[in-house]
């Protein structure tokens, strides 16, 4: 057992210049066009993360959930290799949320690849100015950093996160499970979670979320995440796990429940989603 | 190397309000210790904190300690930038890239801080009896500078032009593994002047000869001191540095008016991990099972080592049932190292088998030694 390490520099694209600007679609959760980040990578790249901005210089005036998708391929033939899910409230997009690291970097950008990015959102507003920067490692790299050729995906995807409620009567008591998948189509590893808007009003509290498998009424908790929610000021809208959780086999139903310490605005609700890769990695 | 786990992250407290952390006068002064776990239920690996509370922007160091009340000893130190809890966004989670497995079973676990803010609280995240591959291997985390404010350098005043380099450490006298840096902070307010894209170069080398080790990028949310809510900036995997390697940083942004000083500290594991452990000599075990030793074979083949004179192949150094507690510990190979002149190569194999749906994990480890009689 040891610490995974990387012997090559992490680089940024575009670097020391304006980020890529992306105009969203005017339809809810419809993909935008692909916007070319660069026409051809000089060598193979491993995608380590994105820095996103859902509003740019435009004050959106509305809360919005959105997804960024990084794709590889010629125009009209782009293949997604990583999707991130985010949320922007009425404020100016908290900085913590701008960085979207990919816990298991994606090794799916061969040398000479055209790289493009598109977005989709829960809004019909087209004046919102989405921007993106990626960071990556060039291949070959030295070290033991784990990578995967499998895309990072979101659950749910191309849709708003699912509303999960804590107990309506008691602080730190579990709410009911909400089904995220009736049956996984393949084995997956879960690498992170995402947050959307609160459903039951603003609140300040730490929350615990159990991610479970099993039939309704027989769920078995596979892992738990904990985070802080601070009124309308934010929460971790995009949060990689400490380690990827490898406990979600094909065919399993996946459900999530929440509890927290809030007693003032019951029932407390949050919109939650998951980040994952399909196996084998 | 894997960063997968089949274990569940635990929290202290669990399903309860986070524990209030005492504050101190400043980052150079220890607070009192506060207990997080009265008794560790087994060996623990510390992952990090989930923060809460009300506090002003501040650099904070957290010592995690073991020992009875009044006799606590710090075993690892975490450091981050806590952005004003009343600003946009919230500092929530600080996870280490590899859990620090330094808490023995039965230990009392406490935390103390060094910062000048107030009413900060937290829950501690940890794994019990860690079995995952990616842990620190008994190595602690620390920072440079330590017990002092970070080092600062002002912006260039020109869009995307680099600031000067500023050195965070002239070098540590042993190998370290760099995690990243604490989030950028301006001691007199936020580092950002508006919605702003920025980059930070981490450099190594003597002053005037810095080479970029890696680049961090990000974006502030704007609003004066707001939006700089980045408690730490971590590399995708740690960067190994040799002893006495100077480390510096510089920064640039798309905002010419930002000439604020940015302050950072270096975060690192205090060695490369298990490569620093003693290197024992491997002694091959007896003849492989299923083999009846015999003399040189006559059909032109070489036969198997241990079975035939002049035989070749691999032999299990640690037969099944012997346990892995005696397995040799080796340094990782140096990047680019050639096999020329080497007398053998060790292959270590670890297979993690997960039984579904129980999720029961069984780990099989074998060490094979290529013997030098071929």
XYZ file of C-alpha atoms in Angstrom:
655
model
C 0.000 0.000 0.000
C 1.340 3.420 -0.897
C 0.356 6.833 -2.210
C -0.406 7.035 -5.919
C 1.916 9.508 -7.574
C 2.458 11.360 -10.811
C 5.803 12.274 -12.310
C 4.526 14.643 -15.010
C 3.194 18.194 -14.813
C -0.487 18.991 -14.825
C -1.188 21.450 -17.651
C -4.063 23.757 -18.484
C -5.853 24.380 -21.798
C -6.335 27.053 -22.819
C -3.614 28.456 -20.612
C -3.076 32.111 -19.827
C -5.891 33.110 -22.145
C -9.659 33.389 -22.183
C -11.586 30.173 -21.568
C -13.708 28.467 -24.188
C -17.144 30.123 -24.479
C -20.185 27.900 -25.001
C -23.687 29.044 -25.950
C -26.396 26.833 -24.465
C -29.407 25.434 -26.236
C -32.747 27.180 -25.829
C -34.463 23.955 -24.808
C -34.438 22.411 -21.350
C -31.741 19.725 -21.034
C -31.086 19.744 -24.779
C -27.467 19.624 -25.835
C -25.798 22.724 -27.149
C -23.656 22.446 -30.236
C -20.154 21.139 -29.664
C -17.655 23.975 -29.288
C -14.127 23.147 -30.331
C -11.525 23.484 -27.611
C -8.628 22.617 -29.916
C -8.456 20.953 -33.332
C -5.693 18.480 -32.599
C -3.838 17.456 -29.465
C -0.082 17.308 -30.043
C 0.218 14.157 -27.939
C -2.203 11.919 -26.075
C -3.779 13.568 -23.048
C -5.300 12.282 -19.826
C -8.190 14.487 -18.702
C -7.886 15.390 -15.014
C -10.638 17.981 -14.625
C -12.472 21.087 -15.751
C -12.923 24.615 -14.501
C -16.432 25.669 -15.397
C -18.415 28.859 -15.188
C -22.153 28.685 -15.765
C -22.685 32.418 -15.978
C -19.578 34.098 -17.290
C -20.066 37.812 -17.360
C -23.838 37.510 -17.578
C -25.963 37.665 -14.461
C -28.307 34.818 -15.157
C -31.015 35.935 -12.807
C -32.167 32.388 -12.199
C -30.925 29.236 -10.607
C -29.931 26.552 -13.028
C -28.632 23.001 -13.087
C -26.365 22.108 -15.957
C -23.965 19.546 -17.362
C -20.702 19.988 -19.222
C -19.588 17.250 -21.564
C -16.081 16.881 -22.961
C -15.970 15.069 -26.288
C -13.332 13.713 -28.628
C -13.695 13.344 -32.384
C -14.238 15.152 -35.633
C -17.044 17.618 -36.095
C -20.297 15.708 -36.024
C -18.618 12.594 -34.606
C -17.763 13.700 -31.106
C -17.808 10.997 -28.433
C -18.295 12.099 -24.788
C -15.460 11.125 -22.468
C -16.472 13.031 -19.331
C -19.622 14.658 -17.985
C -19.890 16.945 -14.978
C -23.080 18.103 -13.312
C -23.435 21.422 -11.496
C -25.760 23.991 -10.080
C -25.646 27.757 -9.983
C -27.842 29.712 -7.647
C -28.737 33.359 -7.946
C -25.356 34.410 -6.710
C -22.261 34.646 -8.805
C -21.257 31.002 -8.747
C -19.201 30.091 -5.711
C -15.594 29.581 -6.502
C -15.392 26.182 -4.879
C -17.730 24.923 -7.489
C -15.711 26.137 -10.455
C -13.172 23.319 -10.230
C -14.487 19.902 -11.234
C -11.663 17.406 -10.678
C -12.134 13.930 -12.124
C -11.216 11.467 -9.378
C -10.083 8.798 -11.847
C -8.584 10.785 -14.740
C -9.874 9.763 -18.160
C -7.310 8.358 -20.581
C -9.324 8.691 -23.785
C -7.728 11.527 -25.761
C -5.324 10.024 -28.290
C -2.674 12.134 -29.974
C -4.124 14.192 -32.798
C -7.590 14.327 -31.255
C -10.017 17.145 -31.761
C -11.442 18.072 -28.335
C -14.793 19.821 -27.964
C -17.180 20.706 -25.162
C -20.949 21.107 -25.005
C -23.420 21.968 -22.258
C -27.051 21.321 -21.436
C -29.109 23.032 -18.767
C -32.407 23.087 -16.925
C -33.232 26.460 -18.417
C -34.257 27.928 -21.755
C -32.091 31.009 -21.198
C -29.562 31.329 -23.998
C -27.929 34.518 -22.772
C -26.058 32.664 -20.059
C -22.420 32.510 -21.011
C -20.881 29.163 -20.164
C -17.105 28.896 -20.192
C -14.671 26.044 -19.688
C -10.997 25.284 -19.186
C -9.592 21.773 -18.874
C -6.537 20.467 -17.087
C -4.707 17.349 -18.151
C -1.509 15.304 -18.156
C 0.394 14.456 -21.296
C 1.174 10.843 -22.129
C 3.292 8.974 -21.556
C 3.463 9.821 -17.885
C 5.450 8.247 -15.117
C 3.982 7.251 -11.811
C 1.179 5.131 -10.437
C -1.785 7.459 -10.987
C -4.839 5.361 -11.777
C -6.656 6.291 -14.970
C -9.500 4.831 -16.970
C -10.564 4.891 -20.593
C -14.188 4.815 -19.457
C -16.061 8.130 -19.441
C -17.099 9.846 -16.247
C -20.896 9.892 -16.204
C -23.678 11.400 -14.102
C -26.720 9.790 -12.524
C -29.237 11.112 -13.341
C -28.047 12.689 -16.560
C -29.565 15.258 -18.895
C -32.048 15.915 -16.121
C -32.258 17.659 -12.787
C -30.861 15.931 -9.734
C -33.363 13.954 -7.675
C -35.035 15.456 -4.645
C -34.089 13.650 -1.431
C -35.693 14.525 1.897
C -34.527 14.110 5.454
C -36.913 13.149 8.210
C -39.823 15.516 8.455
C -39.972 15.307 12.221
C -36.624 14.550 13.818
C -33.106 15.884 13.394
C -30.601 13.265 12.230
C -33.344 10.744 11.545
C -33.296 9.138 8.122
C -35.667 10.216 5.406
C -37.120 7.789 2.931
C -35.045 6.226 0.184
C -35.293 7.706 -3.298
C -34.556 5.374 -6.191
C -31.753 6.470 -8.509
C -31.621 3.356 -10.657
C -34.065 0.472 -10.810
C -31.335 -1.868 -12.029
C -27.810 -0.920 -12.974
C -27.105 -1.978 -16.554
C -23.477 -2.697 -15.712
C -21.048 -2.709 -12.789
C -20.044 0.831 -11.809
C -17.674 2.588 -9.432
C -18.991 5.776 -7.853
C -16.493 8.621 -7.748
C -18.424 11.618 -6.469
C -21.703 13.349 -5.834
C -23.378 16.532 -6.965
C -25.860 18.848 -5.326
C -28.631 20.924 -6.772
C -31.069 23.336 -5.248
C -32.711 22.789 -1.902
C -36.271 21.648 -2.178
C -37.595 22.555 1.217
C -36.215 25.988 1.847
C -32.825 27.194 2.883
C -31.138 25.759 5.906
C -27.809 25.567 7.670
C -26.783 22.108 8.721
C -24.494 19.247 8.035
C -26.112 16.460 6.045
C -25.354 12.768 5.727
C -26.397 10.885 2.638
C -26.502 7.080 2.446
C -26.054 5.492 -0.967
C -27.499 1.987 -0.924
C -28.296 -1.020 -3.073
C -31.144 -3.482 -2.744
C -34.845 -3.745 -3.269
C -37.286 -1.279 -1.802
C -37.454 -1.881 1.921
C -34.283 -4.006 1.881
C -31.675 -1.395 1.033
C -28.122 -1.961 2.277
C -25.949 1.128 2.720
C -22.782 0.917 0.612
C -21.264 4.255 1.571
C -22.094 7.555 3.223
C -21.129 11.101 2.337
C -21.326 14.111 4.577
C -21.359 17.781 3.649
C -22.331 21.188 4.945
C -25.280 23.121 3.598
C -25.314 26.850 4.313
C -28.606 28.496 3.442
C -28.492 29.836 -0.066
C -24.766 30.382 0.148
C -23.921 27.017 -1.199
C -22.805 23.503 -0.593
C -20.466 21.216 -2.495
C -22.194 21.236 -5.866
C -19.518 18.948 -7.281
C -17.585 16.796 -4.844
C -15.302 13.872 -5.663
C -15.174 11.153 -3.028
C -11.996 10.438 -1.109
C -11.753 7.071 -2.872
C -13.932 5.548 -5.573
C -16.459 3.078 -4.192
C -16.531 -0.286 -5.928
C -19.718 -1.813 -4.525
C -22.310 -1.380 -7.259
C -22.752 -4.478 -9.428
C -24.934 -5.024 -12.458
C -28.623 -5.372 -11.830
C -28.660 -3.709 -8.444
C -31.225 -1.092 -7.572
C -29.566 2.095 -6.260
C -31.321 4.355 -3.775
C -30.339 7.330 -1.617
C -31.594 8.691 1.687
C -30.601 11.732 3.730
C -30.530 12.927 7.338
C -29.364 16.172 8.893
C -29.405 18.231 12.017
C -31.810 20.900 10.917
C -34.909 21.369 12.997
C -36.158 24.708 11.747
C -37.292 24.027 8.194
C -38.534 20.471 8.133
C -38.593 18.543 5.931
C -35.149 19.488 4.670
C -34.575 18.538 1.059
C -31.682 18.538 -1.372
C -31.295 17.629 -5.011
C -28.596 14.991 -5.343
C -26.760 13.179 -8.097
C -23.844 10.784 -8.497
C -20.672 10.651 -10.597
C -19.476 7.263 -11.797
C -17.565 5.173 -14.320
C -18.688 1.911 -15.802
C -16.527 -1.158 -15.168
C -14.175 -2.602 -16.117
C -12.148 0.543 -15.721
C -2.212 1.045 -8.104
C -5.864 1.548 -7.338
C -7.898 4.276 -5.689
C -10.927 2.052 -5.373
C -12.337 0.915 -2.072
C -15.068 -1.355 -0.840
C -15.029 0.259 2.585
C -17.390 2.882 3.926
C -16.153 6.268 5.022
C -16.982 6.924 8.671
C -17.562 10.210 10.465
C -16.995 11.483 13.973
C -19.458 12.541 15.081
C -21.876 10.467 13.004
C -25.482 11.537 12.550
C -24.880 14.402 14.937
C -23.945 18.056 15.010
C -20.276 18.662 14.214
C -17.852 19.293 17.046
C -16.798 22.836 17.825
C -13.082 23.395 17.366
C -11.370 25.745 19.762
C -9.523 28.647 18.209
C -6.187 30.095 19.179
C -4.575 33.505 18.964
C -3.063 32.895 15.548
C -1.610 30.235 13.287
C 1.549 30.044 15.381
C -0.295 29.151 18.569
C -1.990 25.905 19.492
C -5.562 25.769 20.689
C -6.642 23.302 23.318
C -7.307 19.736 22.185
C -10.878 18.574 21.715
C -11.828 14.909 21.678
C -13.353 13.411 18.507
C -13.186 9.711 19.344
C -12.762 8.373 22.857
C -11.597 4.982 21.585
C -10.685 4.114 18.000
C -12.614 0.898 17.293
C -9.742 -0.420 15.194
C -6.809 0.950 13.219
C -7.939 4.166 11.500
C -6.928 6.058 8.381
C -7.716 9.762 8.490
C -9.290 11.209 5.336
C -10.110 14.785 6.314
C -12.783 17.098 7.638
C -16.256 18.352 6.803
C -16.409 21.889 8.134
C -19.199 24.040 9.504
C -19.607 27.015 11.797
C -19.113 30.733 11.532
C -15.688 32.138 10.891
C -13.755 34.806 9.058
C -11.356 34.061 6.230
C -8.275 32.479 7.718
C -5.463 30.036 7.209
C -5.845 27.107 9.565
C -3.694 24.218 10.650
C -5.319 21.160 12.212
C -3.307 18.705 14.272
C -4.848 15.278 14.693
C -3.507 13.718 17.846
C -3.680 10.584 19.924
C -3.315 10.119 23.651
C -5.150 10.614 26.848
C -6.401 14.027 27.890
C -3.423 16.194 28.680
C -1.006 13.845 26.953
C -2.046 14.181 23.329
C 0.616 13.815 20.659
C 0.058 15.171 17.149
C 0.398 12.462 14.506
C -0.502 14.412 11.379
C -1.238 18.005 10.359
C -3.703 19.294 7.786
C -3.772 22.870 6.573
C -6.206 24.796 4.419
C -7.675 28.185 3.683
C -11.080 28.697 5.255
C -13.059 31.268 3.365
C -15.428 33.534 5.284
C -18.416 31.377 6.153
C -20.755 34.265 5.393
C -19.531 34.698 1.840
C -20.676 33.055 -1.321
C -20.075 29.343 -1.250
C -18.987 27.463 1.771
C -15.864 25.647 2.714
C -17.136 22.166 3.227
C -14.865 19.302 2.640
C -11.137 18.764 2.845
C -10.122 15.260 1.780
C -6.542 14.063 1.608
C -5.604 12.288 -1.635
C -4.487 9.241 0.364
C -5.781 8.539 3.876
C -3.210 8.792 6.660
C -3.143 5.440 8.477
C -1.526 6.466 11.732
C -4.207 5.874 14.349
C -3.810 2.648 16.287
C -6.717 0.615 17.508
C -7.916 1.814 20.895
C -6.379 5.258 20.597
C -8.195 8.346 21.808
C -8.372 10.790 18.867
C -8.352 14.557 19.351
C -7.958 17.653 17.221
C -6.440 21.055 17.888
C -6.201 24.059 15.602
C -4.009 27.031 14.909
C -5.973 30.032 13.641
C -7.423 33.266 14.872
C -11.025 32.877 13.817
C -13.871 31.513 15.873
C -16.768 29.099 16.080
C -15.398 26.707 13.547
C -16.719 23.178 13.809
C -16.073 19.967 11.976
C -16.717 16.281 11.562
C -13.714 14.000 11.092
C -13.773 11.551 8.161
C -11.902 8.260 8.413
C -11.759 4.624 7.378
C -11.718 1.785 9.912
C -9.189 -1.023 9.380
C -8.217 0.358 5.979
C -7.604 -2.255 3.304
C -7.403 0.037 0.290
C -4.296 0.350 -1.795
C -4.019 4.127 -1.785
C -3.113 5.027 1.803
C -0.129 6.921 3.107
C 1.584 3.843 4.494
C 2.128 5.383 7.895
C 3.348 8.706 6.530
C 2.025 11.934 8.049
C 0.972 15.091 6.252
C 2.440 18.490 7.003
C 3.035 21.865 5.359
C 5.529 24.575 4.562
C 5.597 27.055 6.035
C 4.290 25.463 9.187
C 2.928 27.313 12.213
C 3.250 30.537 10.234
C 1.285 32.485 7.652
C 1.887 31.446 4.085
C 4.208 33.175 1.684
C 2.890 35.973 -0.515
C 3.549 37.559 -3.867
C 1.639 40.396 -5.529
C 0.104 40.193 -8.978
C 1.858 41.563 -12.055
C -0.867 44.049 -12.866
C -0.881 42.787 -16.457
C -3.464 40.387 -17.877
C -2.106 36.826 -17.824
C 1.416 38.004 -17.046
C 3.185 36.033 -14.354
C 3.898 37.396 -10.935
C 7.388 36.964 -9.612
C 8.219 33.586 -8.115
C 8.125 33.349 -4.347
C 9.662 30.460 -2.464
C 7.555 28.382 -0.080
C 10.435 26.234 1.068
C 14.144 26.109 0.232
C 13.778 22.358 0.457
C 13.047 19.660 2.991
C 16.005 17.528 4.017
C 14.296 14.329 2.932
C 12.013 13.142 0.147
C 8.450 14.452 0.212
C 5.278 13.865 -1.778
C 3.510 17.094 -2.714
C -0.275 17.115 -2.298
C -0.782 20.661 -3.539
C -1.249 24.037 -1.919
C -3.740 25.654 0.381
C -6.241 27.849 -1.400
C -5.052 31.325 -2.340
C -5.734 33.978 0.236
C -5.009 37.610 0.651
C -4.368 38.249 4.346
C -6.110 41.599 4.173
C -9.129 40.358 2.238
C -9.943 38.089 -0.626
C -7.327 37.407 -3.266
C -9.717 38.168 -6.099
C -11.111 41.452 -7.309
C -13.980 40.069 -9.348
C -15.076 37.173 -11.447
C -11.664 36.100 -12.480
C -9.894 33.172 -14.117
C -6.499 32.433 -12.638
C -3.579 30.057 -12.814
C -0.960 29.157 -10.224
C 2.345 27.591 -11.249
C 4.059 25.387 -8.714
C 7.771 25.482 -9.437
C 10.874 23.659 -8.314
C 14.444 24.819 -8.429
C 16.619 27.504 -6.998
C 15.571 31.154 -7.262
C 16.018 32.302 -10.831
C 16.005 28.738 -12.148
C 12.481 27.612 -11.330
C 10.888 24.955 -13.515
C 7.113 24.515 -13.529
C 6.170 21.345 -11.674
C 2.425 21.680 -12.303
C -0.218 24.317 -12.907
C -3.468 24.834 -11.030
C -6.329 26.728 -12.629
C -9.568 28.073 -11.250
C -12.130 30.814 -11.286
C -13.343 33.118 -8.584
C -17.008 33.880 -8.228
C -16.397 37.584 -7.998
C -17.646 40.062 -5.490
C -14.624 41.508 -3.766
C -13.377 38.990 -1.289
C -16.013 36.489 -2.287
C -15.793 33.399 -4.343
C -12.279 32.410 -3.478
C -13.639 29.437 -1.772
C -10.881 26.938 -2.491
C -9.661 25.361 0.749
C -6.917 23.442 -1.037
C -5.678 22.859 -4.548
C -4.643 19.244 -4.971
C -2.750 17.531 -7.766
C -4.452 14.505 -9.364
C -1.742 12.416 -7.685
C 1.145 13.464 -5.472
C 4.405 14.710 -6.960
C 7.526 13.135 -5.507
C 10.352 15.505 -4.720
C 13.902 14.600 -3.850
C 15.519 15.933 -0.674
C 16.363 19.629 -0.577
C 14.249 20.573 -3.597
C 13.220 24.243 -3.386
C 9.515 24.840 -4.098
C 8.049 28.160 -5.239
C 4.873 29.520 -6.790
C 3.786 32.321 -9.083
C 0.353 33.288 -10.335
C -1.431 35.122 -13.135
C -5.011 36.035 -13.946
C -7.222 37.683 -16.536
C -7.696 40.744 -14.323
C -5.073 43.428 -14.649
C -6.317 45.306 -11.626
C -5.597 42.394 -9.352
C -2.272 43.209 -7.780
C -3.285 41.757 -4.438
C -0.727 39.616 -2.698
C -1.697 35.949 -2.921
C -0.624 33.796 -0.011
C -0.060 30.050 -0.226
C 1.501 27.213 1.708
C 2.770 23.888 0.411
C 0.955 20.728 1.527
C 2.781 17.416 1.451
C 3.265 13.919 2.790
C 6.460 13.778 4.761
C 7.967 10.998 2.654
C 7.176 9.027 -0.485
C 5.501 6.306 1.506
C 6.597 2.760 1.988
C 9.711 3.267 -0.145
C 11.388 4.710 2.919
C 10.931 1.576 4.952
C 13.803 -0.852 5.493
C 14.571 -3.185 2.620
C 14.865 -6.756 3.896
C 16.502 -9.547 1.932
C 14.194 -12.066 0.338
C 15.071 -15.676 0.980
C 13.351 -18.073 -1.388
C 11.207 -20.720 0.152
C 11.689 -24.399 -0.412
C 10.944 -26.291 -3.570
C 7.601 -25.365 -5.119
C 4.690 -27.557 -4.235
C 3.906 -30.260 -6.723
C 7.491 -30.698 -7.773
C 9.683 -33.706 -7.228
C 13.300 -32.628 -7.465
C 15.274 -34.551 -10.023
C 18.492 -34.253 -11.894
C 19.111 -32.608 -15.193
C 16.505 -33.538 -17.735
C 17.557 -35.168 -20.935
C 15.066 -34.054 -23.512
C 16.574 -30.713 -24.319
C 14.426 -28.672 -22.008
C 15.674 -26.714 -19.032
C 13.071 -27.771 -16.537
C 11.851 -25.817 -13.573
C 14.009 -24.127 -11.015
C 14.166 -26.207 -7.907
C 13.110 -29.312 -9.799
C 15.904 -29.647 -12.292
C 19.526 -28.675 -12.330
C 19.803 -25.561 -14.455
C 16.043 -25.125 -14.365
C 14.530 -21.725 -14.546
C 11.332 -19.880 -13.742
C 9.599 -18.340 -10.767
C 9.154 -19.686 -7.316
C 6.783 -18.542 -4.637
C 8.776 -16.870 -1.926
C 5.873 -17.036 0.485
C 3.875 -20.215 0.041
C 0.137 -20.102 0.681
C -0.594 -20.126 4.367
C 2.688 -18.589 5.388
C 1.008 -15.187 5.775
C 2.141 -11.959 4.238
C 3.550 -10.476 7.397
C 7.025 -11.481 6.312
C 6.723 -10.141 2.786
C 9.656 -8.023 1.766
C 9.282 -4.284 1.446
C 11.108 -2.712 -1.453
C 11.535 0.789 -2.726
C 9.642 1.520 -5.910
C 11.891 1.510 -8.976
C 13.348 4.809 -10.017
C 11.560 6.164 -13.056
C 13.426 5.072 -16.178
C 15.580 2.594 -14.303
C 17.050 -0.086 -16.587
C 17.315 -3.784 -15.850
C 20.853 -3.828 -17.191
C 23.147 -5.360 -14.631
C 20.320 -6.442 -12.364
C 20.261 -9.976 -11.079
C 16.561 -10.398 -10.682
C 13.172 -8.779 -10.532
C 10.457 -9.099 -7.928
C 6.849 -9.301 -8.959
C 4.285 -8.591 -6.309
C 0.713 -9.462 -7.030
C -2.362 -8.409 -5.116
C -5.776 -9.583 -6.257
C -8.852 -8.134 -4.586
C -11.877 -10.350 -5.018
C -15.254 -8.887 -4.128
C -18.134 -11.302 -3.658
C -21.474 -9.902 -4.655
C -23.985 -9.113 -3.362
C -22.367 -9.435 0.085
C -19.527 -7.152 -0.909
C -17.096 -9.295 1.072
C -13.570 -8.463 0.034
C -10.846 -11.084 0.005
C -7.320 -10.030 -0.780
C -4.770 -12.475 -2.140
C -1.131 -11.468 -2.190
C 1.779 -13.363 -3.692
C 5.391 -12.467 -4.089
C 7.315 -14.213 -6.821
C 11.061 -14.131 -7.072
C 12.976 -14.723 -10.244
C 16.078 -16.588 -9.210
C 19.440 -15.992 -10.763
C 20.427 -19.491 -11.784
C 19.283 -19.406 -15.389
